[in-house]
Coordinates of N, CA and C in Angstrom, one line a residue:
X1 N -35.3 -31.9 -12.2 CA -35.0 -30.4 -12.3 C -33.7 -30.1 -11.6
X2 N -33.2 -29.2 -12.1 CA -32.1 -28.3 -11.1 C -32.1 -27.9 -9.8
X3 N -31.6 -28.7 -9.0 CA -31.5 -28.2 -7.5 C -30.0 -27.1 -7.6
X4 N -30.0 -25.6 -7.3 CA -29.4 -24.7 -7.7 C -27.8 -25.2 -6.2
X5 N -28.3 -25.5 -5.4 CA -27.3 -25.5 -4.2 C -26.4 -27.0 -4.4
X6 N -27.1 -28.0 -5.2 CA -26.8 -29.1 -4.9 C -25.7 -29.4 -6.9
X7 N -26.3 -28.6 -8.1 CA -26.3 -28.6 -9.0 C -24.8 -28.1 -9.8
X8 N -24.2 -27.2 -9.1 CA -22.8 -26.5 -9.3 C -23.0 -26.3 -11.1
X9 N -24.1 -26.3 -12.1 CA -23.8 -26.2 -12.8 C -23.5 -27.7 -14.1
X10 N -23.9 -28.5 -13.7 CA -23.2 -29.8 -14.0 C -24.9 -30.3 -14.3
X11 N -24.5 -30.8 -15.5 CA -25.7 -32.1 -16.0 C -26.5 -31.3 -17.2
X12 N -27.7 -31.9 -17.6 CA -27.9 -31.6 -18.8 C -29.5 -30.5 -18.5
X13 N -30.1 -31.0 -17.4 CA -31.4 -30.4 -16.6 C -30.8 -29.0 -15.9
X14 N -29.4 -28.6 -15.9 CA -29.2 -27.5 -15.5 C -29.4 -26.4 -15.9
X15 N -30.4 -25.5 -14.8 CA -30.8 -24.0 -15.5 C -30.1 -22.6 -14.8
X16 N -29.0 -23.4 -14.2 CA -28.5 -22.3 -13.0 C -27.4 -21.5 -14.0
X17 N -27.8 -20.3 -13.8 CA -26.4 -19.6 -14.3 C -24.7 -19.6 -14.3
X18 N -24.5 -20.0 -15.6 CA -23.0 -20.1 -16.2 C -22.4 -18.9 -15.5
X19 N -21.1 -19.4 -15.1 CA -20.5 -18.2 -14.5 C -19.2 -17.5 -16.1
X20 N -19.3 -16.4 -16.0 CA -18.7 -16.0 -17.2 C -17.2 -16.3 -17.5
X21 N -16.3 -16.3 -18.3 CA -14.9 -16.5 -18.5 C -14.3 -15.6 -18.2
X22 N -13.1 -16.0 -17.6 CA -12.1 -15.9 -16.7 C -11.5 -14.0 -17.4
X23 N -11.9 -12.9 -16.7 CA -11.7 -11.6 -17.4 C -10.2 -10.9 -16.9
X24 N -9.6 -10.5 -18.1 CA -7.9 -10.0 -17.4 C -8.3 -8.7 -16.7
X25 N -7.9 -8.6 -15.7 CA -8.1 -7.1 -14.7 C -6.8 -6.5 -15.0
X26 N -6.6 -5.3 -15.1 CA -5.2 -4.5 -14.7 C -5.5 -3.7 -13.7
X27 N -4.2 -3.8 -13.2 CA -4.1 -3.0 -12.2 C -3.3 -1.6 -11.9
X28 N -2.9 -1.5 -13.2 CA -2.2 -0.3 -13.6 C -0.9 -0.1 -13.1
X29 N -0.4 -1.8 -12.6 CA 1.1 -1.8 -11.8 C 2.0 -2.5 -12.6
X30 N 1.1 -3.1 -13.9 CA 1.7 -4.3 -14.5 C 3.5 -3.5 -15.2
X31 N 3.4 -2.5 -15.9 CA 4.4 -2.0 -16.2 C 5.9 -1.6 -15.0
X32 N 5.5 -1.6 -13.8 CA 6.0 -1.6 -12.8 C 6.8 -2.5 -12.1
X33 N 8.4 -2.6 -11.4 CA 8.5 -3.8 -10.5 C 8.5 -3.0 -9.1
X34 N 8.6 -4.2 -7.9 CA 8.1 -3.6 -6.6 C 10.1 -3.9 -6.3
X35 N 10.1 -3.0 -5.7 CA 11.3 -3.0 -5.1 C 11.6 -2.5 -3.7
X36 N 10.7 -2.2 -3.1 CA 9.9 -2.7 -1.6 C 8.6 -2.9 -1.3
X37 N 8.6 -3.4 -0.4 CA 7.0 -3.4 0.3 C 7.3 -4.4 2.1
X38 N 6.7 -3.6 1.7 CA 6.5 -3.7 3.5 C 5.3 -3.9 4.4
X39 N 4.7 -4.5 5.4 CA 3.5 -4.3 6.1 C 3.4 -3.1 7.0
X40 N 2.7 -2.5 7.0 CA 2.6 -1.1 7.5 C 0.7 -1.1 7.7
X41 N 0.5 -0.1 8.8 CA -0.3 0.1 8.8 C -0.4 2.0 9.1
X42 N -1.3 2.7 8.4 CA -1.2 3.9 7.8 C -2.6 4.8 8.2
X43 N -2.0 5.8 8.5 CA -3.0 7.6 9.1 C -2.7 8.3 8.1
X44 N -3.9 9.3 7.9 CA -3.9 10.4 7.4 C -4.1 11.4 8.9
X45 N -3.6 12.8 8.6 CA -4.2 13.7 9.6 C -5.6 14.2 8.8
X46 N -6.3 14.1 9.7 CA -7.4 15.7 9.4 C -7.5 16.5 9.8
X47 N -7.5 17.5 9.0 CA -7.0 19.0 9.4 C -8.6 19.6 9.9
X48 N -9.8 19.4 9.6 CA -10.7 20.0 10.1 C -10.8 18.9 12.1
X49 N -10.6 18.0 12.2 CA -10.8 17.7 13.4 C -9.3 18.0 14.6
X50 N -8.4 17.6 13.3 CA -7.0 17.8 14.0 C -6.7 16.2 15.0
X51 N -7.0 15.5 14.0 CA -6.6 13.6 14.3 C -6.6 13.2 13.4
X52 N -5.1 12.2 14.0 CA -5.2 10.9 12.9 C -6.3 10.3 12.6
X53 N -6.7 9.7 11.3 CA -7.4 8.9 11.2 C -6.9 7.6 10.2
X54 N -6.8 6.3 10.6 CA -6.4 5.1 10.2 C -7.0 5.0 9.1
X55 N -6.3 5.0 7.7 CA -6.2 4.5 6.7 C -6.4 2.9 6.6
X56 N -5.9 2.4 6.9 CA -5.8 0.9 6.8 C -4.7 0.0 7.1
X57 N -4.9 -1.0 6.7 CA -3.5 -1.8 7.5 C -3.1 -2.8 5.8
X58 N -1.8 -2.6 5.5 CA -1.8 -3.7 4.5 C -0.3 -3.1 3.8
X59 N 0.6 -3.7 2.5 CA 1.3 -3.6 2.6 C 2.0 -1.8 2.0
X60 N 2.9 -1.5 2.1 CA 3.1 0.1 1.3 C 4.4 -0.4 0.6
X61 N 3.9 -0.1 -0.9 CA 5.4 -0.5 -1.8 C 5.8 0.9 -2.4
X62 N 7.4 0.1 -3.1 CA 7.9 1.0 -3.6 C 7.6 1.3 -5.1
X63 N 7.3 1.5 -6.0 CA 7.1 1.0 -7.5 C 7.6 1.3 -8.9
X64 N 9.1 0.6 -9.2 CA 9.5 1.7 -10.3 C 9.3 1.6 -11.4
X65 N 9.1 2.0 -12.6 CA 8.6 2.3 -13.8 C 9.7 1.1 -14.3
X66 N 9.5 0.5 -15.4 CA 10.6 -0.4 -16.1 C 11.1 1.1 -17.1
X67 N 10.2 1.5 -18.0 CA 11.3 2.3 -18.6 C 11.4 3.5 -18.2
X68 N 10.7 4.1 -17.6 CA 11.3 5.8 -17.1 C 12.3 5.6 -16.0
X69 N 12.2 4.9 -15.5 CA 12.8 4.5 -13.5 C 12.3 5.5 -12.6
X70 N 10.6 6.1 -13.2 CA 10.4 6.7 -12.1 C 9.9 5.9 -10.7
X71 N 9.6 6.6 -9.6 CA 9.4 5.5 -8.2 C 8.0 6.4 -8.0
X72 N 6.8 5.4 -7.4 CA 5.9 6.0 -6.9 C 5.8 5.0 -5.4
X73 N 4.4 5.5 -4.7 CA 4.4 4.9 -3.5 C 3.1 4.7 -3.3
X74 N 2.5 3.3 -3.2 CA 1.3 2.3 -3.3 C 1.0 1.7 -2.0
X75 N -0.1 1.8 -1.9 CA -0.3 1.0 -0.4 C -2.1 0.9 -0.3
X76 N -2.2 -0.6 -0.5 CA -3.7 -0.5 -0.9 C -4.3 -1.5 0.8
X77 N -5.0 -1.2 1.0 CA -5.7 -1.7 2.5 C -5.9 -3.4 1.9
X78 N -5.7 -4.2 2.8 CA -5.2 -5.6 3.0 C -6.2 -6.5 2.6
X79 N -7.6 -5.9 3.1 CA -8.8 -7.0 2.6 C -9.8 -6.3 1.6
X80 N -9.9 -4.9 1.7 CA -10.5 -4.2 -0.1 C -9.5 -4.1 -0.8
X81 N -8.3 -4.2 -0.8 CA -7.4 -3.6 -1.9 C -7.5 -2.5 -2.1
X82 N -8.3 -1.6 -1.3 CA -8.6 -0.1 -2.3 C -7.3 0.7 -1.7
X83 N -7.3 1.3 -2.9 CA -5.9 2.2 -3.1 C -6.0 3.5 -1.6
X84 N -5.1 3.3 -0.8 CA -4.9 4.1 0.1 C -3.7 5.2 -0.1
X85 N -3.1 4.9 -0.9 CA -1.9 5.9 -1.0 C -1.5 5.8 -2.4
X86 N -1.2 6.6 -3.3 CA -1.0 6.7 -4.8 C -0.3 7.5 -5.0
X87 N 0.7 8.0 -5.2 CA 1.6 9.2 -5.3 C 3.5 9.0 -5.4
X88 N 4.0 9.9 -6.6 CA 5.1 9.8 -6.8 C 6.3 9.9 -5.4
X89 N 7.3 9.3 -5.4 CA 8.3 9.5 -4.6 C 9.6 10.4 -4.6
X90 N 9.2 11.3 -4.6 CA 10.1 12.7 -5.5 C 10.9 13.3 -4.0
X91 N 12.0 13.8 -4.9 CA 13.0 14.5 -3.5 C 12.8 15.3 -2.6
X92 N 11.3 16.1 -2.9 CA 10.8 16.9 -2.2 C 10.3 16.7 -1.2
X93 N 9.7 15.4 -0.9 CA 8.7 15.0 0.3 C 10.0 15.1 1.7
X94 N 9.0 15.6 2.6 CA 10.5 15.6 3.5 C 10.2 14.5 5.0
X95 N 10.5 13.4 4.8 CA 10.3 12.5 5.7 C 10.6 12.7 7.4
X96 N 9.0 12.6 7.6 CA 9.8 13.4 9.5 C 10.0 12.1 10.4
X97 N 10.2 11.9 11.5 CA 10.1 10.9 12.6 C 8.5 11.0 13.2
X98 N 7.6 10.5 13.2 CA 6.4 10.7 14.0 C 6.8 11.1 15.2
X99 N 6.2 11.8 15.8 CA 6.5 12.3 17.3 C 6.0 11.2 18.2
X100 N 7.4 11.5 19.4 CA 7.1 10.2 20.6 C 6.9 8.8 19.7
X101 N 7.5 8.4 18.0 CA 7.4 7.0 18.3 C 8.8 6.7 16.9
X102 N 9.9 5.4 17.9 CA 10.7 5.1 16.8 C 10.1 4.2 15.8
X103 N 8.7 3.8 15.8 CA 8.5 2.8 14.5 C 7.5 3.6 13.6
X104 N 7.7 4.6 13.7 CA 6.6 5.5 12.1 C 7.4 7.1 12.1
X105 N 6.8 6.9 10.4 CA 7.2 8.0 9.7 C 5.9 8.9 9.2
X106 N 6.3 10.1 9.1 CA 5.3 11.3 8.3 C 5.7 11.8 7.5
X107 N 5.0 12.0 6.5 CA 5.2 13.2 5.1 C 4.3 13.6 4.7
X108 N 4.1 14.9 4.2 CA 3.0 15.6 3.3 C 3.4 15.6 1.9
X109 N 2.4 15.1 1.4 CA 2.3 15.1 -0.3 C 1.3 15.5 -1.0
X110 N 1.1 15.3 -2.2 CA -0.1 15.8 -2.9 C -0.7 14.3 -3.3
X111 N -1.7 13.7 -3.6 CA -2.0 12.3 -3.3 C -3.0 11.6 -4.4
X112 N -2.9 10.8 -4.7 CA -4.1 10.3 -6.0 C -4.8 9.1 -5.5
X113 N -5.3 9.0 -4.4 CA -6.1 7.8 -3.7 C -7.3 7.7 -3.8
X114 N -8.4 7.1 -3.1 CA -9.3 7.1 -3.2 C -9.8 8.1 -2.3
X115 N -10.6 9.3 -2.0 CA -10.9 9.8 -0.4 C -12.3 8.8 0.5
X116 N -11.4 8.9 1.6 CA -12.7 8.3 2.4 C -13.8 8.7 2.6
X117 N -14.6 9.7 2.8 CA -15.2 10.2 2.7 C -16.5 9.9 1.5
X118 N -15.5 10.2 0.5 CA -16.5 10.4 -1.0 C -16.7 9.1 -1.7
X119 N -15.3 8.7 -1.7 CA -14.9 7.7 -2.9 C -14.5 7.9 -4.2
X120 N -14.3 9.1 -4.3 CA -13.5 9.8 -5.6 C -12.3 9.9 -5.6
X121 N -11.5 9.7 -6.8 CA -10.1 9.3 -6.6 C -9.5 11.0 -7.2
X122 N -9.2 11.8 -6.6 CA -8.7 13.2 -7.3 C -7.7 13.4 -6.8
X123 N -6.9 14.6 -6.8 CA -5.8 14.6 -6.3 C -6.0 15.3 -5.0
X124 N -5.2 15.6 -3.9 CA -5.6 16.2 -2.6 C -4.5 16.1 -1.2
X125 N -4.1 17.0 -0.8 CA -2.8 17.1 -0.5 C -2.7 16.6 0.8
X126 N -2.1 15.6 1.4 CA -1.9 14.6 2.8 C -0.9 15.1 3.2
X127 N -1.6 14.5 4.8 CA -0.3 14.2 6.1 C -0.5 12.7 6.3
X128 N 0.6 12.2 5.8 CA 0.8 10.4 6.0 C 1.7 10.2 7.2
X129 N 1.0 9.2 7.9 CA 1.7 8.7 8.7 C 1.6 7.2 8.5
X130 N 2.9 6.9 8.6 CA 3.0 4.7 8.3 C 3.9 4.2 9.7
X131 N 2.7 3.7 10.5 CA 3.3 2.7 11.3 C 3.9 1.5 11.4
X132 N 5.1 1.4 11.5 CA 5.5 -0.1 11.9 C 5.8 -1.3 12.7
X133 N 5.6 -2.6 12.8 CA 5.7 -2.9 13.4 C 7.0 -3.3 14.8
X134 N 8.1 -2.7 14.0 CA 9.3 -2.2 15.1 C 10.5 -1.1 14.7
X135 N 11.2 -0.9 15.3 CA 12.1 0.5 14.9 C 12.8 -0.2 13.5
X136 N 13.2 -0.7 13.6 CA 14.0 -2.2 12.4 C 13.6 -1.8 11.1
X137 N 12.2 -2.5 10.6 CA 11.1 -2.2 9.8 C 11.2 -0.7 9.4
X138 N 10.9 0.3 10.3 CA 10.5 1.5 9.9 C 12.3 2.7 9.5
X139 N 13.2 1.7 10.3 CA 14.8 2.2 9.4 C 14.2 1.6 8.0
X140 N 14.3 0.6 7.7 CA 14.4 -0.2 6.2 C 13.9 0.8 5.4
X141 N 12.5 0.9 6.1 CA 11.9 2.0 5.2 C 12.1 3.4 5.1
X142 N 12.4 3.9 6.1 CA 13.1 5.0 5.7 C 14.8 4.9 4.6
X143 N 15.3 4.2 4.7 CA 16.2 4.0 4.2 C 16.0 4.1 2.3
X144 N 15.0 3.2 2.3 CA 15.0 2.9 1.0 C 13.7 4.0 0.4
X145 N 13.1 4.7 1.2 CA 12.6 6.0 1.1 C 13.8 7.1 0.0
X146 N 14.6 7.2 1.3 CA 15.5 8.4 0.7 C 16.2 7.9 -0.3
X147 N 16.9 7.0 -0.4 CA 17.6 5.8 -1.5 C 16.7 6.1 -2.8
X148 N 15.4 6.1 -2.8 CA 14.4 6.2 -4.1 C 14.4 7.8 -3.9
X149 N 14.5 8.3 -3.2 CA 14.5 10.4 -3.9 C 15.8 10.7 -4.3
X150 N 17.2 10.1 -3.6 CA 18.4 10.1 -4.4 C 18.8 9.8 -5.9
X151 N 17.2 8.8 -6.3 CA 17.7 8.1 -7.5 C 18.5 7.3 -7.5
X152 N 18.9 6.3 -6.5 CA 19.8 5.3 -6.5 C 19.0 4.0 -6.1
X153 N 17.3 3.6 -6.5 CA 16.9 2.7 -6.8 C 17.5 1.5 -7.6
X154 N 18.5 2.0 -8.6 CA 18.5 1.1 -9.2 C 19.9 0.0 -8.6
X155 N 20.5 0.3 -7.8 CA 21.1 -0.6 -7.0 C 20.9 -1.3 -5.6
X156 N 19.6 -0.7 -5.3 CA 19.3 -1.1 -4.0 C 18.9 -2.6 -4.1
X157 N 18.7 -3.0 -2.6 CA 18.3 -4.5 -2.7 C 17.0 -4.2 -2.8
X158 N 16.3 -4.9 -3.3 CA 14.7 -5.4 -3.4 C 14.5 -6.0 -1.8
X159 N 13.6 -5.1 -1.0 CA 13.1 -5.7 -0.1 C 11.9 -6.1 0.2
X160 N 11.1 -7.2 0.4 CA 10.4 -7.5 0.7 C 9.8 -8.3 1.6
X161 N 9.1 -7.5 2.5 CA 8.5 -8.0 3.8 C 7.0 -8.1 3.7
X162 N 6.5 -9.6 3.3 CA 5.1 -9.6 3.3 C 4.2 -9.5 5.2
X163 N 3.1 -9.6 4.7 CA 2.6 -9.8 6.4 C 3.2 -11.2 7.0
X164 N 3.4 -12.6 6.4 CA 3.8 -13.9 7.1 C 4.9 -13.5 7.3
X165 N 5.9 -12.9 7.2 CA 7.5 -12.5 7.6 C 7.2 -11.6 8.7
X166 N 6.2 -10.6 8.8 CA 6.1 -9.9 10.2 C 5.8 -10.2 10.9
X167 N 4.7 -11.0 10.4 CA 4.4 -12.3 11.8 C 5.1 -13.1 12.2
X168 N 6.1 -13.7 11.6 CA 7.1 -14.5 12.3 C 8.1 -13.4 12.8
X169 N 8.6 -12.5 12.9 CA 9.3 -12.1 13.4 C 8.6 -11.4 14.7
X170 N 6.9 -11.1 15.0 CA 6.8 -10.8 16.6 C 6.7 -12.1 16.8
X171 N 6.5 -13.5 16.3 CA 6.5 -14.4 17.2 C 8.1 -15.1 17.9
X172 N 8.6 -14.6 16.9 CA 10.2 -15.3 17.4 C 10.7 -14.4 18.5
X173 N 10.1 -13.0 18.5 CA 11.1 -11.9 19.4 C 10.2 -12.3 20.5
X174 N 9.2 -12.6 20.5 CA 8.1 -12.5 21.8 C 8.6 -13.6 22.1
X175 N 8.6 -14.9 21.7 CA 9.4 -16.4 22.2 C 10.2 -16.4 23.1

């Protein structure tokens, strides 16, 4: 008989369940290339307590359309993937310096994420804050912030800072 732990599925006495074929997921980015991303870790304000509260930690990209060249801005939490930040990058948003700190930025937007609270994805209007891990990082991003509301995405360099690139850079500066 089928020992389920020992069995993987293999032999002819096997009664353990077939695992199904391999299903394409989209992710609704596929039409999209990234032309930043960065590791960031990211706050919402709440306006009923009047505090940040930590969104999550994982990367925030930049994302432009192949044929419109519109730009949006994506930032899904590191170990659910769930969408923390969903919303266009338009000239309006007005990028402040976080107070008391040179490695984060703030903006208010109107937002298509998931809410924490509910789990409903609707639209709902934020105070974003994205921390970084040095003043460096958080120029880049600012930089290529305004660069995407100028509309001059399509010359910029593609930057890309995964998490192992910001890890080696506190280990080299700490060294």
């Amino acid at each position: 008989t089928c020992k389920p732990l020992r069995c993987r599925g293999r032999g002819p006495e096997c009664v353990c369940p077939q695992l199904p074929d391999l299903i394409e997921t989209k992710t609704g980015e596929e039409d999209e290339d990234v032309i930043f991303k960065m590791r960031t870790k990211m706050f919402r304000f709440v306006e009923a307590s009047k505090e940040w509260k930590e969104r999550g930690t994982g990367d925030v990209r930049f994302l432009r359309h192949k044929e419109d060249k519109k730009v949006r801005v994506l930032m899904r939490a590191e170990r659910t993937l769930r969408v923390r930040a969903n919303h266009p990058l338009s000239e309006k948003l007005a990028l402040k310096p976080h107070a008391g700190s040179d490695r984060a930025f703030t903006y208010f937007t109107p937002d298509w994420s998931e809410d924490p609270e509910t789990g409903k994805v609707e639209q709902q209007n934020e105070l974003f804050a994205f921390r970084f891990a040095n003043p460096e990082n958080a120029n880049k991003f600012k930089d290529a912030f305004v660069k995407c509301q100028k509309g001059e995405s399509d010359d910029m360099p593609v930057i890309k800072q995964d998490a192992e690139d910001a890890e080696k850079a506190t280990t080299e500066k700490s060294a």
